[in-house]
GROMACS .gro file of C-alpha atoms in nm:
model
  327
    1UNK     CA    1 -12.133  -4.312   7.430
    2UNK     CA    2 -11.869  -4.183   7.658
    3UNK     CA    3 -11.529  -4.253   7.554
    4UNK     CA    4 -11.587  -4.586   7.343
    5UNK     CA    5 -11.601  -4.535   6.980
    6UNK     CA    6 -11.834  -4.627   6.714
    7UNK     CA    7 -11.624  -4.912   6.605
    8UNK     CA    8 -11.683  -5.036   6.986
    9UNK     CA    9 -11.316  -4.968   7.070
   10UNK     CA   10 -11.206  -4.732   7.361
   11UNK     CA   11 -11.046  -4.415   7.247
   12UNK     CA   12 -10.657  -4.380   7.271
   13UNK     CA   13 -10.535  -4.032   7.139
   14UNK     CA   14 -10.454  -3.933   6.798
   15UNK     CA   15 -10.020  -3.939   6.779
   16UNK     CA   16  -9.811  -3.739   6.566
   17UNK     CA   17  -9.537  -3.873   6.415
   18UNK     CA   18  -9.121  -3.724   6.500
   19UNK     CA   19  -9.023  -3.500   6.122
   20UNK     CA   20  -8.685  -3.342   6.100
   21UNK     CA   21  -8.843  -3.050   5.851
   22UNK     CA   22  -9.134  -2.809   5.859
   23UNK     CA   23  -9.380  -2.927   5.640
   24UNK     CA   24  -9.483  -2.601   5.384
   25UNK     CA   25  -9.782  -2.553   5.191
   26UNK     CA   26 -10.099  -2.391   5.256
   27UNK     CA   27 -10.274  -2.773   5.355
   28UNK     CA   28 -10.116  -2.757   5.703
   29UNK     CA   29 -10.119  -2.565   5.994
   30UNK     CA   30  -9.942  -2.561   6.297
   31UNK     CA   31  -9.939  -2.535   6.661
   32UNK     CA   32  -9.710  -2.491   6.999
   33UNK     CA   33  -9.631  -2.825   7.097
   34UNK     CA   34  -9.663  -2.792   7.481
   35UNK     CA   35  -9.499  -2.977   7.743
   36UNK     CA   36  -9.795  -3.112   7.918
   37UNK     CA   37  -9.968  -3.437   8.018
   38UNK     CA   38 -10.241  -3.601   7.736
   39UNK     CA   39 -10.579  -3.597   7.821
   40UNK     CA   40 -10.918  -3.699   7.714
   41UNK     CA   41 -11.192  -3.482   7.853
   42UNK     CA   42 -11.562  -3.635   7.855
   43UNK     CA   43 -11.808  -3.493   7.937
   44UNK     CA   44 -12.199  -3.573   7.957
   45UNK     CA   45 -12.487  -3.336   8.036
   46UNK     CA   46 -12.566  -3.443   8.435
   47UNK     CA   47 -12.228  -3.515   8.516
   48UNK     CA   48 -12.074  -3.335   8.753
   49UNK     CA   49 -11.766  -3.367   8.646
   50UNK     CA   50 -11.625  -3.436   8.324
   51UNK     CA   51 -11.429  -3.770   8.313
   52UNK     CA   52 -10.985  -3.732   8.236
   53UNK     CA   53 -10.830  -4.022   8.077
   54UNK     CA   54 -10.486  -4.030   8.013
   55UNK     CA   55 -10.289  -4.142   7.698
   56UNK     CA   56 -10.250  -4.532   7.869
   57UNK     CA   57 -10.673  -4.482   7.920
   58UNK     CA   58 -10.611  -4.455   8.289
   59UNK     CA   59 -10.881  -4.232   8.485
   60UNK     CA   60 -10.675  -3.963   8.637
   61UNK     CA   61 -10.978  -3.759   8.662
   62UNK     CA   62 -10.915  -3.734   9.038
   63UNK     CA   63 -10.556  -3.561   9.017
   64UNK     CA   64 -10.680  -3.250   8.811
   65UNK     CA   65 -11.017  -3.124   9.023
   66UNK     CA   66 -11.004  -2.762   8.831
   67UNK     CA   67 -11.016  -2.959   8.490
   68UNK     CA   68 -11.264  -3.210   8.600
   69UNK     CA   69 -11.536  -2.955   8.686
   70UNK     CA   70 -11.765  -2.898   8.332
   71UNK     CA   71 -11.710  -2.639   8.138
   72UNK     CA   72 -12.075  -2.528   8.087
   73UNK     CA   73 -12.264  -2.478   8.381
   74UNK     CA   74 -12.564  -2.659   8.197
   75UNK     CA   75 -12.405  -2.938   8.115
   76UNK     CA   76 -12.318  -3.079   7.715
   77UNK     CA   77 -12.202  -3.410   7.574
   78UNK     CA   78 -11.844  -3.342   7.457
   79UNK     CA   79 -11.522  -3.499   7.417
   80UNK     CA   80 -11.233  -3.333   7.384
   81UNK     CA   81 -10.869  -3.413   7.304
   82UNK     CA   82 -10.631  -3.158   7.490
   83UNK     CA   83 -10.295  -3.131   7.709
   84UNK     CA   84 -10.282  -3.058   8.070
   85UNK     CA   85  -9.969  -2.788   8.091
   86UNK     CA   86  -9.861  -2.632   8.454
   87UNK     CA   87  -9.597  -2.302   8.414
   88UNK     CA   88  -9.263  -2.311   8.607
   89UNK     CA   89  -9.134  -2.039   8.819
   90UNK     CA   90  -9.031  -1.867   8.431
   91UNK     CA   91  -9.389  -1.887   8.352
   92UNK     CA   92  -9.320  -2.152   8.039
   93UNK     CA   93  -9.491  -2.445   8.038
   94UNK     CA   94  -9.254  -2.754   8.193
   95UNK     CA   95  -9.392  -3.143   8.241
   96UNK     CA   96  -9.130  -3.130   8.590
   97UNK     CA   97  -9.404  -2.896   8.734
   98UNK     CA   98  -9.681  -3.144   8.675
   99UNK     CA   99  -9.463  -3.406   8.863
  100UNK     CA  100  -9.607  -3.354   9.220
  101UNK     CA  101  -9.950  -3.362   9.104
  102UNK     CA  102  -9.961  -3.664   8.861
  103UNK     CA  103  -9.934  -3.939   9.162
  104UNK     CA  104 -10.258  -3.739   9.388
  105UNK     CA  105 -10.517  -3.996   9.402
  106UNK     CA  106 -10.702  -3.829   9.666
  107UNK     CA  107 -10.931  -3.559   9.643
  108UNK     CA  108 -10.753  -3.386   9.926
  109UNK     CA  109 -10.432  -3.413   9.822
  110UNK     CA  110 -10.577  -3.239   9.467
  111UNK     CA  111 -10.697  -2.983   9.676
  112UNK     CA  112 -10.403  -2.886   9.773
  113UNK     CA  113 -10.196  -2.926   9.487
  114UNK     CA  114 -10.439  -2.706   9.299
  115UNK     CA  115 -10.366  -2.448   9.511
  116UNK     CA  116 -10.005  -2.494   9.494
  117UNK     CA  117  -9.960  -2.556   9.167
  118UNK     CA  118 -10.215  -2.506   8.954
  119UNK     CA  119 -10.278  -2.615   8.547
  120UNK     CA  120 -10.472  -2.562   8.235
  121UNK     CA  121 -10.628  -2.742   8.002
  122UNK     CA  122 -10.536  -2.629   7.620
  123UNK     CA  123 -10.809  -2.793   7.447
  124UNK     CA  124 -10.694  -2.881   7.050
  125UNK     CA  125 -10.911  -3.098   6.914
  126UNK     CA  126 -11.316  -3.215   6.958
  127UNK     CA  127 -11.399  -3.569   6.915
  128UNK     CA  128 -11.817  -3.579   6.973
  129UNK     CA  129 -12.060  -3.307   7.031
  130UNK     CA  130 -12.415  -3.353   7.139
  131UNK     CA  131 -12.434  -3.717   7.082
  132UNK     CA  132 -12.276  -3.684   6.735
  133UNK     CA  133 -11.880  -3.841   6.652
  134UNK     CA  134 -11.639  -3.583   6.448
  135UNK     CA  135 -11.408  -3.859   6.383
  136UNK     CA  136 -11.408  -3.831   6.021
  137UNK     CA  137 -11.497  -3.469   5.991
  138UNK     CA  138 -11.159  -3.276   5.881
  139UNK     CA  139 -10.991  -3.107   6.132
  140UNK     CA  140 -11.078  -2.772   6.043
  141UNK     CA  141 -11.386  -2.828   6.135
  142UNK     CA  142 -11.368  -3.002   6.388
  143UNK     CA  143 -11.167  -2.703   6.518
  144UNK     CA  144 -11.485  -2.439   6.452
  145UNK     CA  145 -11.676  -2.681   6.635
  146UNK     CA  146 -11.511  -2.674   6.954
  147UNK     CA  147 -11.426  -2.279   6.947
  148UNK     CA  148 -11.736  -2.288   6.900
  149UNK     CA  149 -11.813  -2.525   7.227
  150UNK     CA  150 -11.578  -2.388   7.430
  151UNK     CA  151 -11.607  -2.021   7.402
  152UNK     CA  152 -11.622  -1.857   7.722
  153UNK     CA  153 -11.536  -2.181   7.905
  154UNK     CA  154 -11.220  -2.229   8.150
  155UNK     CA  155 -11.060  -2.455   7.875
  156UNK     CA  156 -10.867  -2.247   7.687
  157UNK     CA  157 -10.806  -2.344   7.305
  158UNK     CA  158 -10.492  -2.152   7.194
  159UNK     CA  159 -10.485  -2.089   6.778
  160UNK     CA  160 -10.273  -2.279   6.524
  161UNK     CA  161 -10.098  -2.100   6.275
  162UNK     CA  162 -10.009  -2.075   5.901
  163UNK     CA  163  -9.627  -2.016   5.914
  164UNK     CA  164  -9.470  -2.288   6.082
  165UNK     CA  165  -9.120  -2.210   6.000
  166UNK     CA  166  -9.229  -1.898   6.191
  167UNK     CA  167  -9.371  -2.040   6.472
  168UNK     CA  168  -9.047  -2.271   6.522
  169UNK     CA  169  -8.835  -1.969   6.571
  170UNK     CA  170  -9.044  -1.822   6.808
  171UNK     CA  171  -9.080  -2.106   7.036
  172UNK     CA  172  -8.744  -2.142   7.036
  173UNK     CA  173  -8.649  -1.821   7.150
  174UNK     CA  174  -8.969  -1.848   7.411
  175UNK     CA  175  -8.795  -2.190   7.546
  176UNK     CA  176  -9.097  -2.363   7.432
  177UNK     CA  177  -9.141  -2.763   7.369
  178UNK     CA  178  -9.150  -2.720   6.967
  179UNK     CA  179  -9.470  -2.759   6.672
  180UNK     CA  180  -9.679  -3.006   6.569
  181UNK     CA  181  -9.799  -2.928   6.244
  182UNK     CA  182 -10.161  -3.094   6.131
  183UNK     CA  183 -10.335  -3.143   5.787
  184UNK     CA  184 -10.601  -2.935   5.762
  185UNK     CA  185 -10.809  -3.199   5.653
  186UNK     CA  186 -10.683  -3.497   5.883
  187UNK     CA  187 -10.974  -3.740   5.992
  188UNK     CA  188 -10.887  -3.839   6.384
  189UNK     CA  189 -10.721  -4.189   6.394
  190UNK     CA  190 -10.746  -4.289   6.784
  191UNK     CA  191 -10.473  -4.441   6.897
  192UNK     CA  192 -10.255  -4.428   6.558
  193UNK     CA  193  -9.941  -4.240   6.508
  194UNK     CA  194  -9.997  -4.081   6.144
  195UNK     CA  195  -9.793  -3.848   5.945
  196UNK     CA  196 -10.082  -3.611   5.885
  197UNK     CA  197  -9.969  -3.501   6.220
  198UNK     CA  198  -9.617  -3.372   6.282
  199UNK     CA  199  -9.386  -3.321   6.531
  200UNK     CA  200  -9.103  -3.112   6.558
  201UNK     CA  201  -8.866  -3.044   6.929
  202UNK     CA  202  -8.578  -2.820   7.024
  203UNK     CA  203  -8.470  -3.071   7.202
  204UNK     CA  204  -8.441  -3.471   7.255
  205UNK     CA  205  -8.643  -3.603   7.482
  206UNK     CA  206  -8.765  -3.986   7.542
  207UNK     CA  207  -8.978  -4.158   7.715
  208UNK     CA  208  -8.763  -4.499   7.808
  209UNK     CA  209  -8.821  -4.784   8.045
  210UNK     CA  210  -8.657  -4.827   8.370
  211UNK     CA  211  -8.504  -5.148   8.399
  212UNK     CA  212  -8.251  -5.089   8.719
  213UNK     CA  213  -8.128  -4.839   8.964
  214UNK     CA  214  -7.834  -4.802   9.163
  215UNK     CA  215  -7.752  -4.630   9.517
  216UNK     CA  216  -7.555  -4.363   9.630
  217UNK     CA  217  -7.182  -4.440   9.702
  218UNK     CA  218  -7.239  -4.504  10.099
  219UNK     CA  219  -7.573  -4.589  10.108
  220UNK     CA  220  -7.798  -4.859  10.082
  221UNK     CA  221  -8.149  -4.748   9.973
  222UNK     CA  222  -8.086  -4.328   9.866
  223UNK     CA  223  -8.148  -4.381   9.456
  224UNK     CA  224  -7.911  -4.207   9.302
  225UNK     CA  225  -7.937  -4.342   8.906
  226UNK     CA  226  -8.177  -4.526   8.732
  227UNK     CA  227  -8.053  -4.730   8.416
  228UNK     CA  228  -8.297  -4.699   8.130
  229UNK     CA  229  -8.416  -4.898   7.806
  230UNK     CA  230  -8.605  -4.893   7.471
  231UNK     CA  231  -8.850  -5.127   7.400
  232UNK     CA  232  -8.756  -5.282   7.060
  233UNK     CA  233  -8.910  -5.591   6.885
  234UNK     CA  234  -8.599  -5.789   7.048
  235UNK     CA  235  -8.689  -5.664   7.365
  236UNK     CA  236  -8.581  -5.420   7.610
  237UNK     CA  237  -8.255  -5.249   7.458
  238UNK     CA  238  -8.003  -5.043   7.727
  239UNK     CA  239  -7.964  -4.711   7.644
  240UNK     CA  240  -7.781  -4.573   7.964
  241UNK     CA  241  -7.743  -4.430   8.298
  242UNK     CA  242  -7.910  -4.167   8.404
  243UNK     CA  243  -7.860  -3.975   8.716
  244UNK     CA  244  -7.853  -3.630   8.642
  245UNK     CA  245  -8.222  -3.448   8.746
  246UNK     CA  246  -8.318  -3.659   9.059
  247UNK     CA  247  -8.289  -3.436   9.377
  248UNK     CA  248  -8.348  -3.552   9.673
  249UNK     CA  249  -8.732  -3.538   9.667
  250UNK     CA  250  -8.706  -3.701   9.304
  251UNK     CA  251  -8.528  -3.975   9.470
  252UNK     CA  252  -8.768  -4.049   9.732
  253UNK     CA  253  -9.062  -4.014   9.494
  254UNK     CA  254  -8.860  -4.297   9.270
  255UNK     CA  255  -8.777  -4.535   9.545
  256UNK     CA  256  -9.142  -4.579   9.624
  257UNK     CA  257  -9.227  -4.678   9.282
  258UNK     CA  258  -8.986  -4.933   9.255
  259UNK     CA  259  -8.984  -5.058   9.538
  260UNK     CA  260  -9.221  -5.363   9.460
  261UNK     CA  261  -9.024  -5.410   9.106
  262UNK     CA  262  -8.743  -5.627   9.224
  263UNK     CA  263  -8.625  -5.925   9.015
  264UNK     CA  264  -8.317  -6.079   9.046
  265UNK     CA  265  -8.156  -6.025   8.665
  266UNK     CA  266  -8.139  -5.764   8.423
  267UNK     CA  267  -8.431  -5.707   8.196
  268UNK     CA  268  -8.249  -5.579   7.941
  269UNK     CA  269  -8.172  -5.821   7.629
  270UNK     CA  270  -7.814  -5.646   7.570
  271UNK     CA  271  -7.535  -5.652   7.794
  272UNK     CA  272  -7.516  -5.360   7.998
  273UNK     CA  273  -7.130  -5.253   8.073
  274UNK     CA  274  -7.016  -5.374   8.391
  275UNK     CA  275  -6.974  -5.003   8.545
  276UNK     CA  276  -7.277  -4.927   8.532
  277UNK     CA  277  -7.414  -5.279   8.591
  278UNK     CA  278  -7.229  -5.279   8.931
  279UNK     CA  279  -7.431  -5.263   9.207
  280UNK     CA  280  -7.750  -5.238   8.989
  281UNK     CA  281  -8.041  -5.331   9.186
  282UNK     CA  282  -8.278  -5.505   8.877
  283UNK     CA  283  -8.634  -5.429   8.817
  284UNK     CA  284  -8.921  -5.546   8.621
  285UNK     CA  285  -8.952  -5.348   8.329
  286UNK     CA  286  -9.314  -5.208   8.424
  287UNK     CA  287  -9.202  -4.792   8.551
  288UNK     CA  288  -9.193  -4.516   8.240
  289UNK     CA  289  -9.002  -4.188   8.291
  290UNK     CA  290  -8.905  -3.877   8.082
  291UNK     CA  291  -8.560  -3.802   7.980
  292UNK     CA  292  -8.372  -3.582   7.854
  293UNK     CA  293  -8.027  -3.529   7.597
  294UNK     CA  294  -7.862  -3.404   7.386
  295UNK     CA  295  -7.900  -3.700   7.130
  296UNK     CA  296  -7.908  -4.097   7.076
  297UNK     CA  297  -7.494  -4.141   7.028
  298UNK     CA  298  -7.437  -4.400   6.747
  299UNK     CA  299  -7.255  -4.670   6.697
  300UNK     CA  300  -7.296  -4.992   6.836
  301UNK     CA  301  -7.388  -4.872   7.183
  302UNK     CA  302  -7.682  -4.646   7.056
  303UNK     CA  303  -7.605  -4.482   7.468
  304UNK     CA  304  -7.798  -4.109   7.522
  305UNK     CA  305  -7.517  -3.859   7.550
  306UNK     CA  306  -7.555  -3.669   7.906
  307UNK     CA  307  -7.926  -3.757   8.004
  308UNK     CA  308  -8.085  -3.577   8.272
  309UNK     CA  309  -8.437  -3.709   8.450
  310UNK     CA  310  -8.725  -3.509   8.392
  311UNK     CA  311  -8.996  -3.662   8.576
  312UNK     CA  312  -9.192  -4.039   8.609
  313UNK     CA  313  -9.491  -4.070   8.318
  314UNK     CA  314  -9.763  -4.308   8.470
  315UNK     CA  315  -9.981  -4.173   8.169
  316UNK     CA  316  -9.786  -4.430   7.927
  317UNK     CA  317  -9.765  -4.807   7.925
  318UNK     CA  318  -9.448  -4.943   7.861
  319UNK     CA  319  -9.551  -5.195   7.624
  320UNK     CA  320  -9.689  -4.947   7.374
  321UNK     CA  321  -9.373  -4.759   7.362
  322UNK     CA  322  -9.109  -4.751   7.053
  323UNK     CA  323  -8.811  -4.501   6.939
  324UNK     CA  324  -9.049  -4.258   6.833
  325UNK     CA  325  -9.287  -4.278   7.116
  326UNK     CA  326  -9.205  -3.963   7.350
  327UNK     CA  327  -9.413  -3.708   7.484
   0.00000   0.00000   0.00000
């Protein structure tokens, strides 16, 4: 049971694949696409608490003690495919206000961090119940099913809806992440990016590889920039400079993580130009982070057009990431 499958492989979430259109037609629905962290909740009657996994399968279950504590006081088998969303000081959901929580690997630490900032788990999508796998049930009803499971519960499982041009607009004007719109009759795919599951964003965002950083004019070890890649079948491809977004507490947070990372030449299979290659201290191409622009520019330097750091994502493994793998 638990989170291996009954093909004998471990679970990975379901991915939905970047659209530049809406899809219409009454055979889809849609829902907010929020700006959270992926999870996969398990649960088992006798538990006493219900076991997170992250999208890279890591056990995070330690960092989020308010999510980890069952749902049902009685205990039931479930597994549950959701999105772990904390709000910023606007009250919108924002993946920068998970960022002090996502490293805790104490129970301590979570304490606290609960208390300061605390989340929610928006439940979408039921894998097993009672000992039974939904897999290849549609997702309409696998949806009943966990209203059904849930109702009453912490886990809150916010409604799709039938007009997704609709819901678009209003998530824009909310300053909301964007859609994802779903077949109605979608069978789960772990792991899989499929185009029965949609994805639409206000905005660009990536998740890219961090192959270098650089200092601070004056100073040795203050981070300052952090030069980022794609992963491509030729291998790591530059895609820029990006130093907008870390603070100071962003760039003490960052130094820590790389500072085990050192090589001594770039990782990056293009040439990087040599202004922002000066005084690049190289790294092993192992740390994922969030970023944000405006757009890919094109041409033959394919360079993000004013990126700005959002926040470090140890949920995702930087060899299973590609152009259209953000968050």
């Amino acid at each position: 049971m638990g989170r291996v499958n009954p093909a004998g492989r471990v679970l990975r979430p379901m991915l939905a694949t970047k659209a530049d259109h809406v899809p219409p037609g009454g055979e889809w629905w849609h829902e907010v696409k929020w700006d959270g962290m992926r999870i996969l909740a398990d649960a088992v009657p006798g538990a006493d608490r219900v076991r997170l996994t992250s999208r890279a399968g890591n056990d995070v279950t330690v960092s989020w003690p308010e999510v980890a504590q069952p749902p049902h006081s009685g205990g039931r088998d479930l597994l549950v495919d959701g999105e772990i969303i904390a709000l910023n000081d606007a009250g919108r959901p924002d993946f920068r206000a998970l960022q002090e929580r996502m490293h805790v690997r104490s129970a301590a630490a979570a304490a606290r961090g609960r208390v300061r900032r605390p989340v929610t788990f928006m439940a979408f999508d039921l894998l097993r119940l009672d000992g039974r796998w939904l897999l290849e049930e549609p997702l309409e009803r696998r949806r009943t099913l966990l209203e059904d499971a849930l109702a009453g519960t912490s886990w809150q499982t916010p409604d799709p809806f039938d007009d997704g041009a609709m819901l678009l607009e209003a998530t824009a004007v909310q300053g909301l992440e964007g859609i994802v719109s779903k077949r109605r009759d979608s069978r789960y795919r772990p792991g899989e990016r499929s185009p029965d599951w949609l994805k639409r964003a206000h905005r660009h965002r990536a998740s890219l590889v961090v192959g270098g950083w650089r200092a601070q004019e004056g100073s040795q070890d203050r981070l300052a920039a952090l030069l980022v890649g794609e992963p491509t079948p030729e291998g790591l491809r530059y895609r820029g400079r990006v130093g907008s977004g870390i603070g100071p507490r962003q760039s003490r947070q960052l130094r820590a993580l790389v500072a085990d990372l050192a090589r001594p030449a770039s990782p990056f299979v293009d040439d990087v130009p040599r202004i922002d290659a000066r005084g690049t201290h190289w790294l092993e191409p192992l740390l994922v982070v969030e970023v944000d622009s405006h757009r890919v520019g094109g041409g033959d330097y394919d360079r993000l057009r004013q990126p700005s750091f959002v926040g470090v994502r140890p949920d995702l493994d930087p060899a299973a990431l590609g152009r259209d793998d953000d968050a």
